[in-house]
Amino acid sequence: MDYDPLTPLFSPLTTLKGVGLTVGALIAKVAGGERVVDLLFHLPESYVDRRQRPTIARAQAGQIATLAVEVVRIEPPANTRQPWRVVVTDGTAFAELVFFRFNREKQMPMGAKLLVSGKVEEFGGRRVIAHPEHVVPADRPESMPAVEPVWPLTGGLWPRQVGNAMAQALARVPSLPEWHDAALLRRETWPSFIEALRAVQAPTEVPGQKCRERLAYDELLADQVALAVVRGRLRTRPGRALAGDGVLREKALERFGFTLTPSQTTALGEIDADLSSERRMLRLLQGDVGSGKTLVALLAMLRVVEAGKQAALMAPTEVLAKQHHRTLSRLSPEPVALLTGGVKGRARSALLRQLKDGAVRMVVGTHALFQESVEYHDLAFAVIDEQHRFGVDQRLLLGRKGELTDVLVMTATPIPRTLVLTQWGEMDVSRLTEKPPGRGRVRTSLHSLGTMPELLEAVTRKLDDGAQVYWICPLVAESEVVDLAAAEARYAELRERLGERVGLAHGRQDPAVRDATLAAFARGDCRLLVATTVVEVGVDVPAATVMVIEHAERFGLAQLHQLRGRVGRGAAASFCLLLHEEWVNDSAKRRLTLLRDTEDGFVIADEDFRLRGGGDVLGTKQSGLPGFRLADPIEHEGLLHMANRDAAVLLGNDPKLTSERGRAVRVLLRVFEKAAAMQTLAAG
Ligand code: ADP
Ligand code: MG
């Protein structure tokens, strides 16, 4: 096999000199990977400019400064627990350097002229630098780095170690072809990839915006080209034109008894167009819980059955699969089968036979639907519910069941536009933007926790009027014990006041106890449910019309929106009371007022994304997007859209990436490890 020039980038960090197992592991921890490339993409969060040379009199406390000084006094410590003090001056004032470990002869004899760099602090009017980061002779300024990157570090890892490893890592970057368009580079005045990387990671001066932009654009273009390659591949596989006579659909709508909402009609139109075209459908159907996605999915499936083919709906859990099965069975004129891990023995083998010979044409299930052992007679359409946790690679796998299978993914998490572009770029999008008529509005109001007595009275009145109430207490991992205690205290208090009608559910309970409480709430025996966020998913009690959220300022927007979605599920008007601390910061204030003023999940998702950097949208706790290391899709949103267009034009002209630029872009895809796209290209 030919030598691959990119190999050094993907070799372990421990192949660098001075990086043993310990340091390697520490770097891997902060860089998020244990290979050279992970270190190269571990960007500094800021820079220290050692060329800042104020006089001592003008040095600002709290800042890093380099002082040109002369040693005028050395004070040995009175005992071993005290530090050495070295008094210095530059003629404008005196300063003290403080050392715990000190070698007088070597470091700083009396009268020595020095450049000293470190963080200046002020104690009782004296300027002090404790443990200066650099001390060099005044006549050798070049021996102090002019500019030092400040990388995110971890305990036991020092900047010097990262700097040393980084210098070697940079030296390993092979010469790479330029993958960007020449005109674009000129217009943006961007440096080359390696120049930008050096300027950022081993700077001789504080790097300008252009370097960061260039690197961000490299990553964004890799991402967008990869998605477009995969998408192009999926599209060129022929789909099949599926047309139905509308008979089953009409029957279903008759049973249903309502008319479709405008956005259901639009979405169904888009789906029908996909089904009847020769292209393969890859569509994302977004809409809040309760926006009517299931009905759209059913009508789409029926059309496929009308065309004489099979359709499947996959849910993420067994419980949800059963729920879908019930809903579909109620409305569908065509029988619907259920296949989960729980279906065993003779029932299972009978069902598998019927799926294989085509006797069963509609099936709902868990991922069991796509196991090896399940064969279909002619599966033409798969609906996937709640797939947003899966990446492109997993979604691709699904297509393997039937190369010709049209795919509709449903998600109840409104996905911000920017995320759709980066994480779902291979799919078309339909959105359900309104709730079906007959569903009550949720009136949201803000209350300071100080008004608790009045709130309790209002809630008691609601209960007496027959309402059911969710009472949510926050549960944040770091302070779990305290939070749990607070939830239990609230429960005790409400129980004392309101009696047997009050129940408690949280994640630390015995599941059997918790499930019993949730079931009692669903039956209506329990009227007020004190809960931590366990109710976020999968609890559906249409009769509950009041939601109280304590310490709402501690929740994220998307989470509050999901919680609020638990009420307003029936026809009656609902209420959401957001209780907050007397004083909340500006960002919390913005979150809460936005929530009060809108129920539109898409508006909320976009804003949440802006405020939190997409942190929780995909259920990942870290801020920033999974998979992005050099780009920040919020800061670089403009570049993302540019990369999206750039990729489309590039692949339009050169779909197989065989031109000179195309080949360079293949290298880019490898540097950023776009495996699915590389495989797709290799498959021709
Ligand atoms: P989702 O799957 O998006 O959570 P569902 O499809 O389960 O939403 O619909 C939520 C509720 O709204 C269901 O009770 C459903 O019967 C009802 N519904 C859906 N579409 C309409 C409509 N066009 N008119 C009236 N009710 C509707
Ligand atoms: Mg649903």
XYZ file of C-alpha atoms and ligand atoms in Angstrom:
712
model
C 0.000 0.000 0.000
C 1.142 3.534 -0.737
C 2.443 5.673 2.062
C -0.336 7.937 3.242
C 0.903 11.454 4.013
C -1.971 12.001 6.446
C -0.911 9.114 8.697
C 1.156 11.304 11.054
C -1.956 13.358 11.837
C -3.855 10.330 13.015
C -1.112 8.703 15.045
C -1.308 8.718 18.845
C -0.154 11.725 20.847
C 2.349 9.520 22.624
C 4.393 9.379 19.427
C 5.385 12.980 20.203
C 8.571 13.543 22.202
C 7.958 14.425 25.827
C 4.417 13.107 25.679
C 4.241 9.941 27.754
C 1.163 8.061 28.825
C 0.332 10.527 31.604
C 0.664 13.749 29.651
C -0.906 12.052 26.632
C -3.960 11.144 28.674
C -4.251 14.675 30.069
C -4.048 16.230 26.624
C -6.540 13.689 25.298
C -8.891 14.681 28.069
C -8.912 18.368 27.164
C -8.597 17.878 23.406
C -11.335 15.270 23.219
C -9.170 12.678 21.479
C -5.826 11.000 21.741
C -4.406 11.608 18.305
C -2.148 14.336 16.952
C -5.007 15.863 15.002
C -7.065 16.240 18.172
C -4.312 18.337 19.697
C -3.966 20.427 16.544
C -7.665 21.222 16.708
C -7.582 22.069 20.406
C -7.868 25.831 20.080
C -6.667 28.388 22.635
C -9.421 30.321 24.342
C -7.304 33.470 24.508
C -3.742 34.794 24.254
C -1.309 36.446 26.616
C 0.625 39.252 25.022
C 3.993 39.464 26.808
C 4.834 42.606 24.918
C 2.513 44.603 27.142
C 5.157 46.680 28.989
C 3.546 49.130 31.352
C 5.601 50.873 34.007
C 5.102 49.504 37.512
C 3.179 52.643 38.429
C 0.768 52.032 35.573
C 0.466 48.261 35.748
C -3.159 47.227 36.275
C -3.993 44.796 39.021
C -5.419 41.556 37.661
C -3.661 41.813 34.314
C -0.720 39.999 32.871
C 2.133 42.413 32.262
C 5.818 42.302 31.492
C 7.897 44.666 33.637
C 11.470 45.832 32.896
C 12.998 46.055 36.369
C 16.124 46.099 38.520
C 16.491 43.994 41.706
C 16.955 46.271 44.739
C 16.347 44.038 47.737
C 16.030 40.344 48.524
C 14.123 39.280 51.643
C 14.665 35.678 52.712
C 11.705 34.015 54.411
C 11.497 34.036 58.202
C 10.575 30.322 58.155
C 10.169 27.578 55.586
C 6.490 28.139 55.187
C 6.977 31.708 53.999
C 8.104 32.806 50.554
C 11.087 34.735 49.327
C 10.356 38.332 48.472
C 12.339 40.180 45.847
C 11.790 43.907 45.652
C 12.261 45.463 42.226
C 11.840 48.899 40.707
C 11.748 50.602 37.333
C 12.042 54.111 38.675
C 8.296 54.752 38.687
C 7.440 52.555 41.677
C 8.426 49.397 43.538
C 7.009 45.923 43.075
C 7.443 42.622 44.893
C 8.109 39.298 43.282
C 7.103 36.394 45.492
C 8.666 32.922 45.254
C 8.284 29.779 47.268
C 11.107 28.058 45.491
C 14.041 30.325 44.929
C 17.598 30.038 43.743
C 19.127 33.406 44.422
C 22.396 33.117 42.560
C 20.907 31.625 39.481
C 17.732 33.601 39.220
C 18.272 37.149 40.334
C 21.284 38.604 42.110
C 21.080 42.127 43.539
C 21.249 44.750 40.845
C 20.242 42.338 38.069
C 18.273 43.932 35.224
C 15.380 41.694 34.267
C 12.210 41.300 32.251
C 9.570 39.787 34.489
C 6.191 38.646 33.207
C 3.184 37.482 35.145
C -0.090 38.434 36.708
C 0.083 41.706 38.621
C -1.865 41.830 41.855
C -2.268 44.465 44.483
C -2.077 43.864 48.233
C -2.466 46.836 50.550
C -1.172 49.275 47.974
C 1.823 47.106 46.975
C 2.123 45.648 43.501
C 2.968 41.964 43.631
C 3.698 39.270 41.075
C 3.540 35.828 42.661
C 5.575 33.239 40.771
C 6.248 35.194 37.598
C 5.686 33.010 34.548
C 8.844 34.290 32.877
C 12.016 35.929 34.195
C 14.745 36.682 31.609
C 17.744 39.019 31.447
C 16.714 42.469 30.201
C 19.222 42.303 27.389
C 17.726 39.056 26.058
C 14.057 39.892 25.459
C 13.882 37.340 22.647
C 14.124 34.512 25.166
C 10.611 35.318 26.366
C 7.765 34.289 24.028
C 6.055 37.399 22.706
C 2.620 35.856 22.686
C 1.410 32.734 24.443
C -1.773 30.806 23.718
C -4.026 30.040 26.654
C -5.374 26.561 25.974
C -8.115 25.034 28.062
C -6.159 22.869 30.518
C -6.844 20.374 33.239
C -5.210 19.685 36.613
C -1.625 18.474 36.142
C -1.299 19.733 32.595
C 0.882 22.799 32.014
C 0.915 25.248 29.118
C 4.545 24.423 28.448
C 3.703 20.748 27.899
C 0.929 21.592 25.487
C 3.152 24.120 23.718
C 5.918 21.570 23.314
C 3.577 18.909 21.973
C 1.898 21.461 19.723
C 5.169 22.542 18.100
C 5.885 18.943 17.153
C 2.328 18.342 16.012
C 2.510 21.356 13.709
C 5.750 20.040 12.253
C 3.934 16.813 11.367
C 1.329 18.475 9.198
C 2.249 17.388 5.683
C 2.078 19.732 2.753
C -1.559 19.819 1.725
C -3.232 21.044 -1.432
C -5.397 24.173 -1.179
C -9.013 23.054 -1.121
C -10.675 26.422 -1.253
C -11.569 28.366 -4.316
C -8.795 30.830 -5.232
C -11.216 33.712 -5.738
C -12.748 33.128 -2.330
C -9.339 33.148 -0.660
C -8.462 36.415 -2.332
C -11.717 38.012 -1.405
C -11.537 36.939 2.231
C -7.755 37.435 2.431
C -7.463 34.146 4.272
C -4.092 32.491 4.898
C -3.466 28.851 3.982
C -4.595 26.065 6.314
C -1.154 25.466 7.793
C -0.408 29.182 8.106
C -3.663 29.687 9.931
C -3.041 26.715 12.183
C 0.468 27.944 13.039
C -0.730 31.482 13.651
C -3.355 30.191 16.073
C -1.400 27.439 17.836
C 2.187 28.758 17.824
C 1.697 32.479 17.453
C 4.329 35.166 17.166
C 1.613 37.730 17.606
C -2.022 37.634 18.664
C -3.675 36.070 15.618
C -6.245 38.078 13.727
C -9.825 37.055 13.043
C -8.873 35.855 9.570
C -6.992 32.843 10.888
C -9.866 31.655 13.042
C -12.263 32.230 10.169
C -10.172 30.266 7.751
C -10.047 27.268 10.076
C -13.748 27.494 10.861
C -14.502 27.577 7.165
C -12.329 24.515 6.563
C -14.404 22.565 9.042
C -17.741 23.940 7.839
C -16.952 23.214 4.217
C -15.888 19.664 5.080
C -19.176 19.237 6.913
C -21.329 20.652 4.144
C -19.555 18.781 1.356
C -19.828 15.543 3.322
C -23.550 15.996 3.829
C -24.059 16.933 0.201
C -22.114 13.886 -1.001
C -24.196 11.559 1.126
C -27.374 13.311 0.129
C -26.475 13.191 -3.554
C -25.797 9.500 -3.280
C -29.073 8.807 -1.565
C -30.956 10.838 -4.102
C -29.482 9.226 -7.154
C -30.584 5.844 -5.945
C -33.862 5.602 -7.681
C -36.921 5.720 -5.535
C -40.179 4.484 -6.876
C -43.183 6.426 -7.954
C -45.924 5.421 -5.562
C -49.464 6.492 -6.193
C -52.606 5.510 -4.348
C -56.279 5.788 -5.189
C -57.044 7.608 -1.952
C -59.595 5.062 -0.739
C -57.872 4.066 2.503
C -56.919 7.610 3.229
C -60.437 8.816 2.838
C -61.711 6.166 5.215
C -59.137 7.141 7.803
C -60.036 10.813 7.572
C -63.680 9.871 7.922
C -62.965 7.965 11.115
C -60.838 10.822 12.334
C -63.626 13.354 11.886
C -61.508 16.517 11.783
C -60.008 18.426 8.911
C -56.255 18.741 8.575
C -54.519 21.873 9.793
C -52.932 24.041 7.073
C -49.432 22.855 7.891
C -50.543 19.212 8.011
C -51.969 19.706 4.530
C -48.745 21.316 3.311
C -46.563 18.613 4.862
C -48.689 15.843 3.421
C -48.494 17.510 0.011
C -44.702 17.539 0.243
C -44.642 13.908 1.316
C -46.979 12.901 -1.506
C -44.766 14.675 -3.998
C -41.790 12.687 -2.683
C -43.709 9.411 -2.777
C -44.899 9.921 -6.304
C -41.519 11.023 -7.618
C -38.845 8.645 -8.824
C -36.430 10.071 -6.290
C -36.027 8.611 -2.903
C -37.679 10.454 -0.014
C -35.507 11.592 2.881
C -37.645 13.977 4.809
C -37.679 15.380 8.300
C -41.090 16.168 9.767
C -40.743 18.594 12.641
C -43.470 19.676 14.993
C -44.102 20.097 18.678
C -45.701 17.345 20.685
C -49.385 17.465 19.837
C -48.957 19.200 16.484
C -50.368 16.174 14.695
C -47.360 14.376 13.244
C -48.742 10.912 13.907
C -51.780 11.593 11.765
C -49.605 12.822 8.911
C -47.474 9.692 9.197
C -50.549 7.462 9.121
C -51.956 9.112 6.008
C -48.605 8.790 4.275
C -48.372 5.105 5.216
C -51.863 4.443 3.920
C -50.966 5.876 0.567
C -48.108 3.404 0.326
C -50.444 0.556 1.231
C -52.892 1.767 -1.410
C -50.026 1.419 -3.877
C -49.723 -2.219 -2.826
C -46.514 -1.885 -0.768
C -45.561 -2.172 2.887
C -45.008 0.631 5.393
C -43.350 0.571 8.835
C -43.200 3.012 11.723
C -40.330 2.766 14.189
C -40.471 4.308 17.676
C -37.516 4.736 20.036
C -39.032 2.728 22.913
C -41.425 -0.125 23.424
C -43.862 2.098 25.320
C -44.009 4.619 22.501
C -44.316 1.861 19.926
C -47.377 0.508 21.731
C -48.826 3.996 21.999
C -48.409 4.558 18.254
C -49.857 1.142 17.585
C -52.996 2.009 19.544
C -53.410 5.369 17.789
C -52.877 3.963 14.320
C -55.113 0.954 14.919
C -57.925 3.248 16.004
C -57.813 5.296 12.803
C -56.478 2.946 10.162
C -58.841 1.017 7.891
C -55.898 -1.324 7.193
C -54.848 -3.634 10.069
C -51.637 -2.599 11.826
C -49.234 -5.141 13.327
C -46.927 -4.570 16.295
C -43.350 -5.862 16.408
C -41.217 -5.230 19.489
C -38.724 -7.225 21.513
C -41.669 -8.290 23.648
C -43.382 -10.116 20.786
C -42.026 -13.658 21.112
C -42.487 -17.269 20.181
C -45.209 -18.346 17.837
C -46.755 -14.873 17.547
C -43.400 -13.550 16.427
C -42.714 -16.203 13.828
C -46.225 -15.806 12.445
C -45.742 -12.073 12.131
C -42.317 -12.485 10.508
C -43.875 -14.830 7.961
C -46.618 -12.327 7.201
C -44.129 -9.511 6.767
C -42.164 -11.698 4.404
C -45.093 -12.825 2.288
C -46.710 -9.400 2.337
C -49.907 -10.365 4.183
C -49.125 -7.651 6.738
C -48.755 -4.303 5.094
C -48.571 -1.929 8.044
C -46.342 -2.503 11.042
C -45.308 -0.459 14.067
C -42.383 -1.368 16.292
C -39.047 -0.621 17.887
C -35.665 -1.064 16.220
C -36.600 -4.766 16.193
C -38.222 -3.836 12.878
C -34.841 -3.525 11.235
C -33.048 -6.523 12.646
C -31.379 -8.994 10.333
C -34.019 -11.636 10.956
C -36.867 -9.431 9.754
C -37.524 -9.673 6.051
C -40.080 -7.679 4.149
C -42.009 -8.557 1.084
C -41.701 -5.044 -0.279
C -41.009 -2.324 2.273
C -41.439 0.947 0.439
C -41.767 3.426 3.302
C -40.297 3.747 6.769
C -41.330 6.362 9.309
C -38.847 6.906 12.127
C -40.113 8.679 15.226
C -37.735 10.726 17.367
C -34.554 9.914 15.587
C -32.853 13.162 16.377
C -30.314 11.463 18.586
C -28.861 9.565 15.674
C -26.238 10.902 13.334
C -25.983 10.741 9.584
C -24.113 7.459 9.639
C -26.831 5.691 11.579
C -29.543 7.117 9.396
C -27.719 5.763 6.393
C -27.728 2.247 7.800
C -31.449 2.236 7.821
C -31.575 2.574 4.096
C -29.884 -0.826 3.833
C -33.121 -2.657 4.630
C -34.492 -1.555 1.357
C -32.417 0.545 -0.967
C -35.678 1.765 -2.338
C -37.278 2.613 0.981
C -38.552 6.149 1.325
C -37.758 7.552 4.746
C -39.679 10.053 6.864
C -38.130 11.061 10.182
C -40.420 12.665 12.756
C -39.079 14.734 15.583
C -40.840 16.627 18.349
C -37.717 18.613 19.148
C -37.929 21.774 17.117
C -34.509 21.929 15.542
C -32.995 25.371 14.971
C -32.339 26.284 11.374
C -28.577 26.307 11.805
C -28.618 22.820 13.234
C -30.809 21.519 10.464
C -28.199 22.751 8.021
C -25.304 21.102 9.840
C -26.763 17.937 11.301
C -29.626 17.172 8.957
C -28.230 18.595 5.764
C -29.027 15.483 3.759
C -32.761 15.787 4.391
C -35.668 17.868 3.183
C -37.737 19.471 5.904
C -41.463 19.820 6.566
C -42.692 21.707 9.594
C -45.953 21.589 11.490
C -46.185 25.093 12.872
C -49.614 25.241 14.458
C -51.553 23.156 16.905
C -54.750 21.455 15.808
C -57.877 23.439 16.589
C -59.726 22.517 19.735
C -56.580 22.389 21.769
C -56.508 24.982 24.499
C -53.933 27.712 24.630
C -51.479 27.733 27.491
C -51.412 31.022 29.343
C -47.939 31.550 30.782
C -47.170 33.970 33.594
C -44.121 34.872 35.679
C -44.121 35.053 39.472
C -41.495 35.803 42.020
C -40.997 33.014 44.571
C -41.739 35.640 47.183
C -45.413 35.512 46.224
C -45.705 31.842 47.245
C -48.592 32.331 49.718
C -50.816 33.899 47.054
C -49.728 31.262 44.532
C -50.636 28.469 46.894
C -54.088 29.927 47.318
C -54.569 30.253 43.579
C -53.447 26.656 43.020
C -55.736 25.424 45.796
C -58.679 27.168 44.127
C -57.792 25.512 40.808
C -57.673 22.114 42.484
C -61.033 22.726 44.132
C -62.418 23.617 40.693
C -61.313 20.164 39.520
C -58.022 20.960 37.785
C -55.032 18.628 37.838
C -51.667 20.200 38.527
C -48.026 19.457 37.758
C -45.634 21.018 40.252
C -42.088 20.840 38.930
C -39.019 21.239 41.129
C -35.604 21.586 39.505
C -33.078 18.803 39.755
C -29.636 19.778 38.662
C -26.958 17.130 38.807
C -24.319 19.041 40.794
C -26.622 19.853 43.655
C -28.787 16.801 43.402
C -28.994 16.052 47.110
C -30.018 19.584 47.962
C -32.529 19.721 45.111
C -34.041 16.406 46.029
C -34.450 17.595 49.585
C -36.154 20.749 48.309
C -38.561 18.713 46.195
C -39.358 16.446 49.137
C -39.882 19.432 51.424
C -42.258 20.997 48.914
C -44.137 17.723 48.668
C -44.430 17.494 52.476
C -45.696 21.051 52.668
C -48.286 20.618 49.912
C -49.386 17.311 51.311
C -49.951 18.840 54.701
C -51.991 21.583 53.168
C -53.873 19.618 50.514
C -53.877 16.081 51.825
C -54.033 12.777 49.950
C -54.478 14.405 46.557
C -50.749 15.180 46.383
C -48.188 12.748 44.942
C -44.413 12.784 44.442
C -42.343 11.426 41.543
C -38.615 11.718 41.000
C -35.805 9.840 39.340
C -34.261 8.498 42.540
C -37.406 6.669 43.592
C -37.995 2.966 43.314
C -39.344 2.750 39.744
C -42.354 0.743 40.924
C -43.316 3.473 43.398
C -42.812 6.158 40.802
C -44.820 4.343 38.149
C -47.653 3.795 40.620
C -47.739 7.533 41.369
C -47.658 8.446 37.683
C -50.453 5.958 37.004
C -52.532 7.451 39.838
C -52.027 10.879 38.301
C -53.065 9.575 34.878
C -56.223 8.030 36.410
C -57.002 11.275 38.194
C -56.729 9.812 41.699
C -53.697 11.965 42.333
C -54.569 15.609 41.627
C -51.295 17.405 42.175
C -48.024 15.801 41.147
C -44.822 17.169 42.623
C -42.100 16.017 40.253
C -38.579 16.628 39.126
C -38.133 16.612 35.394
C -39.084 12.922 35.071
C -42.350 14.095 33.561
C -40.491 15.660 30.666
C -40.888 12.633 28.465
C -43.703 10.247 27.941
C -46.274 11.444 30.472
C -49.547 12.226 28.753
C -52.423 13.367 30.942
C -54.743 15.558 28.847
C -56.828 16.461 31.917
C -53.908 18.226 33.599
C -54.212 21.948 32.917
C -51.897 23.653 35.389
C -48.113 23.544 35.364
C -46.119 25.198 38.123
C -42.350 25.347 37.620
C -40.220 26.348 40.583
C -36.905 28.085 39.961
C -37.732 28.379 36.296
C -34.613 30.531 35.906
C -32.526 27.410 36.369
C -33.983 25.626 33.347
C -33.025 26.075 29.714
C -35.538 27.424 27.233
C -36.007 24.227 25.309
C -36.526 22.290 28.521
C -39.121 24.742 29.806
C -40.884 24.516 26.485
C -40.941 20.713 26.655
C -42.261 20.844 30.214
C -44.959 23.302 29.317
C -45.983 20.965 26.498
C -47.348 18.618 29.191
C -50.348 20.923 29.601
C -52.628 22.344 26.917
C -53.257 18.854 25.578
C -56.998 18.907 26.018
C -59.603 21.411 24.935
C -59.657 23.316 28.243
C -57.553 26.444 28.752
C -54.290 25.735 30.547
C -51.900 27.686 32.706
C -48.163 27.623 33.139
C -46.768 29.476 36.154
C -43.050 30.136 36.056
C -41.719 30.816 39.552
C -38.379 32.550 39.759
C -36.006 34.069 42.287
C -36.587 37.709 43.131
C -33.455 38.641 41.261
C -32.519 36.855 38.033
C -29.785 37.697 35.546
C -30.484 39.203 32.135
C -30.210 36.020 30.165
C -32.658 34.236 32.469
C -34.983 37.208 32.250
C -34.880 36.991 28.463
C -35.596 33.281 28.506
C -38.563 33.647 30.803
C -40.173 36.567 29.007
C -39.712 34.906 25.625
C -41.430 31.843 26.967
C -44.240 33.924 28.404
C -44.742 35.651 25.061
C -44.643 32.766 22.608
C -45.686 29.134 22.262
C -43.954 28.740 18.907
C -41.438 25.948 19.394
C -39.377 27.029 16.388
C -38.924 30.571 17.660
C -37.963 29.150 21.033
C -35.531 26.656 19.525
C -33.737 29.311 17.469
C -33.412 31.582 20.468
C -32.331 28.746 22.743
C -29.672 27.863 20.242
C -28.406 31.434 20.212
C -28.379 31.706 23.995
C -26.846 28.358 24.751
C -24.883 27.436 21.709
C -27.110 24.510 20.909
C -26.071 22.859 24.147
C -29.035 20.734 24.932
C -30.908 20.640 21.700
C -29.518 17.258 20.836
C -29.491 16.043 24.371
C -25.748 16.541 24.682
C -24.744 18.371 27.799
C -21.647 20.050 26.464
C -22.065 23.418 24.877
C -21.255 23.732 21.241
C -22.226 21.244 18.631
C -21.210 17.661 18.535
C -18.592 17.265 15.901
C -17.452 20.880 15.633
C -14.017 21.787 16.887
C -12.897 24.812 14.927
C -16.195 26.388 14.013
C -18.803 27.906 16.234
C -22.050 27.720 14.281
C -23.400 30.763 16.089
C -20.391 33.020 15.680
C -19.779 31.661 12.189
C -23.352 31.366 11.025
C -22.600 33.476 7.942
C -19.718 31.165 7.028
C -21.958 28.148 7.452
C -24.389 29.438 4.866
C -21.460 30.298 2.587
C -20.097 26.767 2.955
C -23.523 25.363 2.184
C -23.640 27.233 -1.140
C -19.969 26.571 -1.871
C -20.516 22.813 -1.447
C -23.570 22.853 -3.696
C -21.713 24.670 -6.485
C -18.629 22.484 -6.153
C -20.579 19.231 -6.331
C -22.804 20.614 -9.056
C -19.727 21.067 -11.264
C -17.760 18.108 -10.033
C -20.047 15.527 -8.403
C -17.340 12.883 -8.072
C -14.684 15.299 -6.859
C -12.198 14.447 -9.575
C -11.108 17.945 -10.660
C -7.990 19.447 -9.106
C -10.035 21.272 -6.482
C -12.243 18.224 -6.075
C -9.233 16.083 -5.224
C -8.043 18.685 -2.748
C -11.498 18.668 -1.127
C -11.206 14.889 -0.767
C -8.117 15.554 1.341
C -10.154 18.049 3.379
C -12.802 15.369 3.986
C -10.095 13.049 5.252
C -8.550 15.651 7.534
C -11.953 16.163 9.119
C -12.718 12.431 9.089
C -15.943 12.459 7.121
C -16.132 8.684 6.928
C -19.581 8.241 5.437
C -18.819 10.707 2.659
C -15.445 9.099 1.931
C -17.069 5.689 1.651
C -19.765 7.054 -0.589
C -17.162 8.593 -2.896
C -15.065 5.432 -2.889
C -18.122 3.384 -3.827
C -18.207 5.511 -6.950
P -47.830 14.470 17.600
O -47.603 13.106 17.009
O -47.279 15.560 16.756
O -47.407 14.566 19.017
P -50.528 13.676 17.379
O -50.558 13.243 15.986
O -50.413 12.626 18.432
O -49.376 14.730 17.596
O -51.781 14.606 17.632
C -52.084 15.137 18.889
C -53.579 15.174 19.088
O -54.168 16.103 18.200
C -54.226 13.845 18.841
O -55.227 13.675 19.808
C -54.811 13.991 17.465
O -55.939 13.173 17.304
C -55.181 15.459 17.419
N -55.139 16.022 16.070
C -54.191 15.843 15.143
N -54.479 16.520 14.018
C -55.644 17.150 14.230
C -56.488 17.995 13.426
N -56.157 18.346 12.194
N -57.647 18.444 13.981
C -57.972 18.102 15.239
N -57.240 17.303 16.025
C -56.086 16.822 15.545
Mg -47.175 11.505 18.655
